[in-house]
Amino acid sequence: MAITAAQVKELRDTTGAGMMDAKKALTETDGDMEAAVDWLRTKGLAKAAKKSGRTAAEGLVAVNVEGGKGVAVEVNAETDFVAKNADFQDMVGKIAGVAIGTSDIDALKAAALDGKTVEEVITAKIATIGENMSLRRMATIEGDTVVSYVHNAMADGMGKIGVLVALKGGDEAFGRQVAMHIAATNPAALNEAELDPAVVEKERQVQIDIARESGKPEEVIEKMIVGRMKKFMAEVTLLGQQFVINPDLTVEAAAKEAGAEVLGYVRLEVGEGIEKKEEDFAAEVAKVAQG
């Protein structure tokens, strides 16, 4: 298949690889972007296998905690300008208030708010503000203590990243430190047991391919893989990560020192996983001028 310049640029932006290496990776993998990233990693040509981070959605994540239960909701809008709008913020705050008493997003959409359902309130706000909006996600968590944290809060309890941490033992001060750590590091799971097995197996295969490229004997490769997978687990699981507040300790060790057990967490970031449509402003202007 023909590989486009846009595909090559996307892969370069994602991995930091050179143009010719990126093109070769896409050619070798028939244009499969994820497979091309792995191909580059195998060859030692990817500087960082990170996701692009471009997102179409703006809006807010709001958090709400009552007793031993916490909820986080994401409400999207088209522009950041609307996220700073006081009416929009008021609506998002009210939705988070209602959400604490619901079990899932469908129940939340049908829940009563100001004499209407939440879904009807959002529809009315679309008509008032003139931008498309959606209630995209909600997540709940429970524990002896639930602590919330909002990174770069735009208003009370809402911003671009919202985190909830459930603890057994410990105190709110420690819980807040853990929540700040989660906002910064975005772990893939609480611990190894909760990691998606497909993610673990994919990483293991990539590491095997990298090790084999070195030409070392199989028995040496097996030992290398054990060490590399242990490092991978420490990097992507919350309890295995170095605690940002005290890098000499893992989060698990820090929790033990604080007399706490981290039961779970929620981290929602506005627009996560939504690809942004890139606009070619010059082409758009030229089209209008021609027309």
mmCIF file of C-alpha atoms in Angstrom:
data_model
loop_
_atom_site.group_PDB
_atom_site.id
_atom_site.type_symbol
_atom_site.label_atom_id
_atom_site.label_comp_id
_atom_site.label_asym_id
_atom_site.label_seq_id
_atom_site.Cartn_x
_atom_site.Cartn_y
_atom_site.Cartn_z
ATOM 1 C CA MET A 1 0.000 0.000 0.000
ATOM 2 C CA ALA A 2 1.058 3.618 -0.548
ATOM 3 C CA ILE A 3 2.427 5.323 2.548
ATOM 4 C CA THR A 4 1.397 8.982 2.852
ATOM 5 C CA ALA A 5 3.499 11.877 4.113
ATOM 6 C CA ALA A 6 0.904 12.446 6.853
ATOM 7 C CA GLN A 7 1.410 8.890 8.142
ATOM 8 C CA VAL A 8 5.179 9.343 8.171
ATOM 9 C CA LYS A 9 4.830 12.653 10.046
ATOM 10 C CA GLU A 10 2.493 11.108 12.631
ATOM 11 C CA LEU A 11 4.900 8.231 13.268
ATOM 12 C CA ARG A 12 7.861 10.626 13.533
ATOM 13 C CA ASP A 13 5.958 12.824 16.001
ATOM 14 C CA THR A 14 5.005 9.776 18.055
ATOM 15 C CA THR A 15 8.416 8.097 18.189
ATOM 16 C CA GLY A 16 11.070 10.695 17.393
ATOM 17 C CA ALA A 17 12.401 8.410 14.638
ATOM 18 C CA GLY A 18 13.988 9.744 11.437
ATOM 19 C CA MET A 19 11.918 10.243 8.286
ATOM 20 C CA MET A 20 13.383 7.333 6.308
ATOM 21 C CA ASP A 21 13.166 4.994 9.324
ATOM 22 C CA ALA A 22 9.537 5.978 9.858
ATOM 23 C CA LYS A 23 8.714 5.393 6.195
ATOM 24 C CA LYS A 24 10.450 2.002 6.229
ATOM 25 C CA ALA A 25 8.605 0.971 9.403
ATOM 26 C CA LEU A 26 5.244 1.827 7.830
ATOM 27 C CA THR A 27 6.174 0.019 4.621
ATOM 28 C CA GLU A 28 7.239 -3.095 6.563
ATOM 29 C CA THR A 29 3.974 -3.110 8.539
ATOM 30 C CA ASP A 30 1.570 -2.206 5.696
ATOM 31 C CA GLY A 31 0.767 1.161 7.247
ATOM 32 C CA ASP A 32 -0.272 -0.210 10.660
ATOM 33 C CA MET A 33 0.717 2.633 13.010
ATOM 34 C CA GLU A 34 0.939 0.568 16.230
ATOM 35 C CA ALA A 35 2.883 -2.197 14.508
ATOM 36 C CA ALA A 36 5.224 0.414 13.015
ATOM 37 C CA VAL A 37 5.935 1.824 16.497
ATOM 38 C CA ASP A 38 6.807 -1.692 17.705
ATOM 39 C CA TRP A 39 8.987 -2.275 14.604
ATOM 40 C CA LEU A 40 10.957 0.896 15.373
ATOM 41 C CA ARG A 41 11.313 -0.078 19.031
ATOM 42 C CA THR A 42 12.598 -3.520 18.006
ATOM 43 C CA LYS A 43 15.241 -1.901 15.824
ATOM 44 C CA GLY A 44 16.158 0.575 18.568
ATOM 45 C CA LEU A 45 15.001 3.487 16.399
ATOM 46 C CA ALA A 46 12.102 4.803 18.493
ATOM 47 C CA LYS A 47 13.141 7.456 20.978
ATOM 48 C CA ALA A 48 9.783 7.326 22.752
ATOM 49 C CA ALA A 49 6.781 5.149 22.014
ATOM 50 C CA LYS A 50 4.282 7.684 23.267
ATOM 51 C CA LYS A 51 0.819 8.457 22.057
ATOM 52 C CA SER A 52 0.302 11.635 20.104
ATOM 53 C CA GLY A 53 -1.886 13.397 22.674
ATOM 54 C CA ARG A 54 -3.761 15.453 20.061
ATOM 55 C CA THR A 55 -7.399 15.656 21.085
ATOM 56 C CA ALA A 56 -10.552 17.043 19.553
ATOM 57 C CA ALA A 57 -12.481 17.407 22.816
ATOM 58 C CA GLU A 58 -12.293 20.305 25.216
ATOM 59 C CA GLY A 59 -14.380 20.672 28.359
ATOM 60 C CA LEU A 60 -13.980 19.782 32.005
ATOM 61 C CA VAL A 61 -13.551 16.883 34.409
ATOM 62 C CA ALA A 62 -15.344 17.428 37.722
ATOM 63 C CA VAL A 63 -14.885 15.409 40.914
ATOM 64 C CA ASN A 64 -17.181 15.009 43.900
ATOM 65 C CA VAL A 65 -16.626 13.097 47.139
ATOM 66 C CA GLU A 66 -19.200 12.268 49.793
ATOM 67 C CA GLY A 67 -18.100 10.056 52.662
ATOM 68 C CA GLY A 68 -16.457 6.916 51.350
ATOM 69 C CA LYS A 69 -17.579 7.399 47.732
ATOM 70 C CA GLY A 70 -16.137 9.535 44.965
ATOM 71 C CA VAL A 71 -17.223 10.242 41.390
ATOM 72 C CA ALA A 72 -15.515 11.876 38.417
ATOM 73 C CA VAL A 73 -17.377 13.028 35.302
ATOM 74 C CA GLU A 74 -16.141 14.349 31.957
ATOM 75 C CA VAL A 75 -18.311 16.810 30.047
ATOM 76 C CA ASN A 76 -16.975 17.827 26.642
ATOM 77 C CA ALA A 77 -17.410 20.955 24.568
ATOM 78 C CA GLU A 78 -15.833 22.043 21.297
ATOM 79 C CA THR A 79 -13.553 24.818 22.559
ATOM 80 C CA ASP A 80 -11.525 25.706 25.625
ATOM 81 C CA PHE A 81 -13.356 29.038 25.619
ATOM 82 C CA VAL A 82 -16.564 27.256 26.663
ATOM 83 C CA ALA A 83 -14.694 25.333 29.396
ATOM 84 C CA LYS A 84 -13.979 28.736 30.976
ATOM 85 C CA ASN A 85 -17.613 29.830 30.683
ATOM 86 C CA ALA A 86 -19.252 30.261 34.111
ATOM 87 C CA ASP A 87 -22.604 28.805 32.924
ATOM 88 C CA PHE A 88 -20.886 25.703 31.553
ATOM 89 C CA GLN A 89 -18.881 25.283 34.773
ATOM 90 C CA ASP A 90 -22.035 25.650 36.870
ATOM 91 C CA MET A 91 -23.741 22.910 34.829
ATOM 92 C CA VAL A 92 -20.743 20.551 35.095
ATOM 93 C CA GLY A 93 -20.580 21.094 38.868
ATOM 94 C CA LYS A 94 -24.277 20.267 39.229
ATOM 95 C CA ILE A 95 -23.878 17.130 37.100
ATOM 96 C CA ALA A 96 -21.054 15.957 39.378
ATOM 97 C CA GLY A 97 -23.316 16.629 42.358
ATOM 98 C CA VAL A 98 -26.061 14.422 40.920
ATOM 99 C CA ALA A 99 -23.587 11.758 39.759
ATOM 100 C CA ILE A 100 -22.621 10.726 43.307
ATOM 101 C CA GLY A 101 -26.039 9.076 43.649
ATOM 102 C CA THR A 102 -25.924 7.157 40.360
ATOM 103 C CA SER A 103 -24.260 3.919 39.321
ATOM 104 C CA ASP A 104 -23.341 4.492 35.665
ATOM 105 C CA ILE A 105 -23.452 7.034 32.847
ATOM 106 C CA ASP A 106 -26.871 5.936 31.544
ATOM 107 C CA ALA A 107 -28.376 6.383 35.019
ATOM 108 C CA LEU A 108 -26.676 9.788 35.257
ATOM 109 C CA LYS A 109 -28.089 10.951 31.901
ATOM 110 C CA ALA A 110 -31.579 10.013 33.112
ATOM 111 C CA ALA A 111 -31.124 11.541 36.600
ATOM 112 C CA ALA A 112 -33.141 14.589 37.639
ATOM 113 C CA LEU A 113 -31.446 18.007 37.591
ATOM 114 C CA ASP A 114 -33.280 21.360 37.855
ATOM 115 C CA GLY A 115 -36.606 19.794 36.856
ATOM 116 C CA LYS A 116 -35.202 18.038 33.787
ATOM 117 C CA THR A 117 -33.007 15.027 33.105
ATOM 118 C CA VAL A 118 -29.247 15.629 32.945
ATOM 119 C CA GLU A 119 -29.378 14.828 29.215
ATOM 120 C CA GLU A 120 -32.084 17.481 28.676
ATOM 121 C CA VAL A 121 -30.078 20.045 30.671
ATOM 122 C CA ILE A 122 -27.067 19.464 28.402
ATOM 123 C CA THR A 123 -29.259 19.732 25.263
ATOM 124 C CA ALA A 124 -30.654 23.050 26.510
ATOM 125 C CA LYS A 125 -27.132 24.328 27.218
ATOM 126 C CA ILE A 126 -26.086 23.436 23.659
ATOM 127 C CA ALA A 127 -28.870 25.696 22.384
ATOM 128 C CA THR A 128 -27.862 28.522 24.745
ATOM 129 C CA ILE A 129 -24.085 28.454 24.235
ATOM 130 C CA GLY A 130 -24.100 27.311 20.604
ATOM 131 C CA GLU A 131 -21.512 24.551 20.853
ATOM 132 C CA ASN A 132 -21.916 20.808 20.771
ATOM 133 C CA MET A 133 -21.494 19.193 24.200
ATOM 134 C CA SER A 134 -21.581 15.666 25.553
ATOM 135 C CA LEU A 135 -21.470 13.807 28.835
ATOM 136 C CA ARG A 136 -18.689 11.435 27.834
ATOM 137 C CA ARG A 137 -17.585 9.464 30.898
ATOM 138 C CA MET A 138 -18.090 8.907 34.594
ATOM 139 C CA ALA A 139 -16.240 6.723 37.066
ATOM 140 C CA THR A 140 -16.873 5.961 40.733
ATOM 141 C CA ILE A 141 -14.731 4.576 43.523
ATOM 142 C CA GLU A 142 -15.263 3.627 47.174
ATOM 143 C CA GLY A 143 -13.031 3.134 50.207
ATOM 144 C CA ASP A 144 -12.583 3.951 53.893
ATOM 145 C CA THR A 145 -11.189 7.289 52.706
ATOM 146 C CA VAL A 146 -11.641 8.776 49.224
ATOM 147 C CA VAL A 147 -9.531 11.790 48.284
ATOM 148 C CA SER A 148 -9.873 13.955 45.181
ATOM 149 C CA TYR A 149 -7.407 16.157 43.329
ATOM 150 C CA VAL A 150 -7.863 18.388 40.284
ATOM 151 C CA HIS A 151 -4.805 19.445 38.334
ATOM 152 C CA ASN A 152 -4.837 23.104 37.220
ATOM 153 C CA ALA A 153 -8.361 23.650 38.532
ATOM 154 C CA MET A 154 -10.454 26.112 36.504
ATOM 155 C CA ALA A 155 -13.130 26.242 39.207
ATOM 156 C CA ASP A 156 -13.802 24.459 42.485
ATOM 157 C CA GLY A 157 -13.513 20.694 41.908
ATOM 158 C CA MET A 158 -13.067 20.845 38.139
ATOM 159 C CA GLY A 159 -10.282 21.167 35.596
ATOM 160 C CA LYS A 160 -8.486 19.258 32.832
ATOM 161 C CA ILE A 161 -7.400 16.258 34.959
ATOM 162 C CA GLY A 162 -9.411 14.826 37.849
ATOM 163 C CA VAL A 163 -8.143 12.094 40.178
ATOM 164 C CA LEU A 164 -9.814 10.040 42.921
ATOM 165 C CA VAL A 165 -7.897 7.752 45.288
ATOM 166 C CA ALA A 166 -9.481 5.189 47.612
ATOM 167 C CA LEU A 167 -7.509 4.302 50.755
ATOM 168 C CA LYS A 168 -7.793 1.919 53.642
ATOM 169 C CA GLY A 169 -6.065 3.566 56.600
ATOM 170 C CA GLY A 170 -3.763 6.556 56.218
ATOM 171 C CA ASP A 171 -5.113 10.100 56.018
ATOM 172 C CA GLU A 172 -6.307 12.673 53.502
ATOM 173 C CA ALA A 173 -2.909 14.398 53.296
ATOM 174 C CA PHE A 174 -1.236 11.196 52.093
ATOM 175 C CA GLY A 175 -4.167 10.442 49.786
ATOM 176 C CA ARG A 176 -3.779 13.853 48.169
ATOM 177 C CA GLN A 177 -0.063 13.212 47.585
ATOM 178 C CA VAL A 178 -0.902 9.920 45.865
ATOM 179 C CA ALA A 179 -3.584 11.650 43.786
ATOM 180 C CA MET A 180 -1.070 14.292 42.670
ATOM 181 C CA HIS A 181 1.371 11.496 41.768
ATOM 182 C CA ILE A 182 -1.326 9.806 39.637
ATOM 183 C CA ALA A 183 -2.150 13.065 37.858
ATOM 184 C CA ALA A 184 1.533 13.446 36.940
ATOM 185 C CA THR A 185 2.460 9.855 35.984
ATOM 186 C CA ASN A 186 -0.817 8.448 34.591
ATOM 187 C CA PRO A 187 -0.196 4.788 35.573
ATOM 188 C CA ALA A 188 -1.779 2.067 33.445
ATOM 189 C CA ALA A 189 -3.080 0.068 36.436
ATOM 190 C CA LEU A 190 -2.925 -0.196 40.223
ATOM 191 C CA ASN A 191 -0.666 -3.266 40.182
ATOM 192 C CA GLU A 192 0.530 -6.080 37.927
ATOM 193 C CA ALA A 193 -2.596 -8.182 38.568
ATOM 194 C CA GLU A 194 -4.833 -5.414 37.190
ATOM 195 C CA LEU A 195 -2.779 -4.780 34.036
ATOM 196 C CA ASP A 196 -4.390 -5.859 30.767
ATOM 197 C CA PRO A 197 -2.734 -9.232 29.909
ATOM 198 C CA ALA A 198 -2.665 -8.215 26.229
ATOM 199 C CA VAL A 199 -0.577 -5.127 27.103
ATOM 200 C CA VAL A 200 1.850 -7.259 29.135
ATOM 201 C CA GLU A 201 2.194 -9.870 26.379
ATOM 202 C CA LYS A 202 2.712 -7.229 23.702
ATOM 203 C CA GLU A 203 5.496 -5.596 25.721
ATOM 204 C CA ARG A 204 7.082 -8.987 26.421
ATOM 205 C CA GLN A 205 7.146 -9.788 22.698
ATOM 206 C CA VAL A 206 8.687 -6.411 21.854
ATOM 207 C CA GLN A 207 11.384 -6.942 24.491
ATOM 208 C CA ILE A 208 12.098 -10.456 23.160
ATOM 209 C CA ASP A 209 12.500 -9.056 19.635
ATOM 210 C CA ILE A 210 14.795 -6.285 20.906
ATOM 211 C CA ALA A 211 16.895 -8.796 22.841
ATOM 212 C CA ARG A 212 17.190 -11.122 19.844
ATOM 213 C CA GLU A 213 18.424 -8.246 17.692
ATOM 214 C CA SER A 214 21.429 -8.140 20.055
ATOM 215 C CA GLY A 215 22.430 -11.640 18.889
ATOM 216 C CA LYS A 216 22.890 -12.963 22.426
ATOM 217 C CA PRO A 217 22.212 -16.655 23.280
ATOM 218 C CA GLU A 218 18.640 -17.656 24.240
ATOM 219 C CA GLU A 219 19.543 -18.356 27.891
ATOM 220 C CA VAL A 220 20.957 -14.831 28.208
ATOM 221 C CA ILE A 221 17.907 -13.390 26.435
ATOM 222 C CA GLU A 222 15.576 -15.098 28.931
ATOM 223 C CA LYS A 223 17.362 -13.407 31.846
ATOM 224 C CA MET A 224 17.290 -10.072 30.017
ATOM 225 C CA ILE A 225 13.519 -10.368 29.513
ATOM 226 C CA VAL A 226 12.878 -11.047 33.208
ATOM 227 C CA GLY A 227 14.768 -7.889 34.160
ATOM 228 C CA ARG A 228 13.192 -5.750 31.463
ATOM 229 C CA MET A 229 9.638 -6.863 32.289
ATOM 230 C CA LYS A 230 10.256 -6.137 35.962
ATOM 231 C CA LYS A 231 11.340 -2.611 34.968
ATOM 232 C CA PHE A 232 8.270 -2.257 32.734
ATOM 233 C CA MET A 233 5.940 -3.240 35.614
ATOM 234 C CA ALA A 234 7.608 -0.704 37.885
ATOM 235 C CA GLU A 235 7.100 2.027 35.295
ATOM 236 C CA VAL A 236 3.430 1.425 34.445
ATOM 237 C CA THR A 237 1.823 0.244 37.720
ATOM 238 C CA LEU A 238 0.950 2.771 40.409
ATOM 239 C CA LEU A 239 2.235 0.716 43.347
ATOM 240 C CA GLY A 240 5.506 -0.079 41.544
ATOM 241 C CA GLN A 241 6.292 3.502 40.501
ATOM 242 C CA GLN A 242 8.781 5.709 42.317
ATOM 243 C CA PHE A 243 6.753 8.088 44.477
ATOM 244 C CA VAL A 244 7.122 11.613 43.067
ATOM 245 C CA ILE A 245 7.044 13.075 46.588
ATOM 246 C CA ASN A 246 9.929 10.807 47.677
ATOM 247 C CA PRO A 247 11.623 8.980 44.748
ATOM 248 C CA ASP A 248 13.584 6.802 47.192
ATOM 249 C CA LEU A 249 10.345 4.908 47.836
ATOM 250 C CA THR A 250 7.813 3.163 45.606
ATOM 251 C CA VAL A 251 4.193 4.252 46.055
ATOM 252 C CA GLU A 252 3.547 0.891 47.750
ATOM 253 C CA ALA A 253 6.409 1.444 50.225
ATOM 254 C CA ALA A 254 5.292 5.033 50.887
ATOM 255 C CA ALA A 255 1.758 3.798 51.601
ATOM 256 C CA LYS A 256 3.108 1.246 54.060
ATOM 257 C CA GLU A 257 5.068 3.977 55.866
ATOM 258 C CA ALA A 258 1.889 6.081 56.034
ATOM 259 C CA GLY A 259 -0.108 3.160 57.453
ATOM 260 C CA ALA A 260 -2.278 3.076 54.351
ATOM 261 C CA GLU A 261 -3.314 0.687 51.610
ATOM 262 C CA VAL A 262 -4.184 2.093 48.190
ATOM 263 C CA LEU A 263 -7.354 0.251 47.156
ATOM 264 C CA GLY A 264 -7.794 1.859 43.751
ATOM 265 C CA TYR A 265 -7.887 5.079 41.782
ATOM 266 C CA VAL A 266 -9.640 6.924 38.980
ATOM 267 C CA ARG A 267 -7.907 9.346 36.607
ATOM 268 C CA LEU A 268 -9.887 11.187 33.931
ATOM 269 C CA GLU A 269 -8.274 13.653 31.548
ATOM 270 C CA VAL A 270 -10.322 15.818 29.212
ATOM 271 C CA GLY A 271 -10.334 14.512 25.650
ATOM 272 C CA GLU A 272 -8.294 11.400 26.411
ATOM 273 C CA GLY A 273 -8.245 9.022 23.464
ATOM 274 C CA ILE A 274 -10.121 11.292 21.045
ATOM 275 C CA GLU A 275 -8.154 12.103 17.918
ATOM 276 C CA LYS A 276 -8.208 15.744 16.919
ATOM 277 C CA LYS A 277 -8.961 16.630 13.325
ATOM 278 C CA GLU A 278 -6.101 18.846 12.175
ATOM 279 C CA GLU A 279 -7.277 21.907 10.300
ATOM 280 C CA ASP A 280 -5.176 23.314 7.464
ATOM 281 C CA PHE A 281 -6.018 26.968 8.036
ATOM 282 C CA ALA A 282 -4.109 28.195 4.952
ATOM 283 C CA ALA A 283 -5.962 25.730 2.703
ATOM 284 C CA GLU A 284 -9.269 26.750 4.263
ATOM 285 C CA VAL A 285 -8.591 30.456 3.600
ATOM 286 C CA ALA A 286 -7.500 29.703 0.024
ATOM 287 C CA LYS A 287 -10.704 27.714 -0.566
ATOM 288 C CA VAL A 288 -12.851 30.595 0.683
ATOM 289 C CA ALA A 289 -10.882 33.100 -1.428
ATOM 290 C CA GLN A 290 -11.443 31.008 -4.562
ATOM 291 C CA GLY A 291 -14.981 30.922 -3.903
#
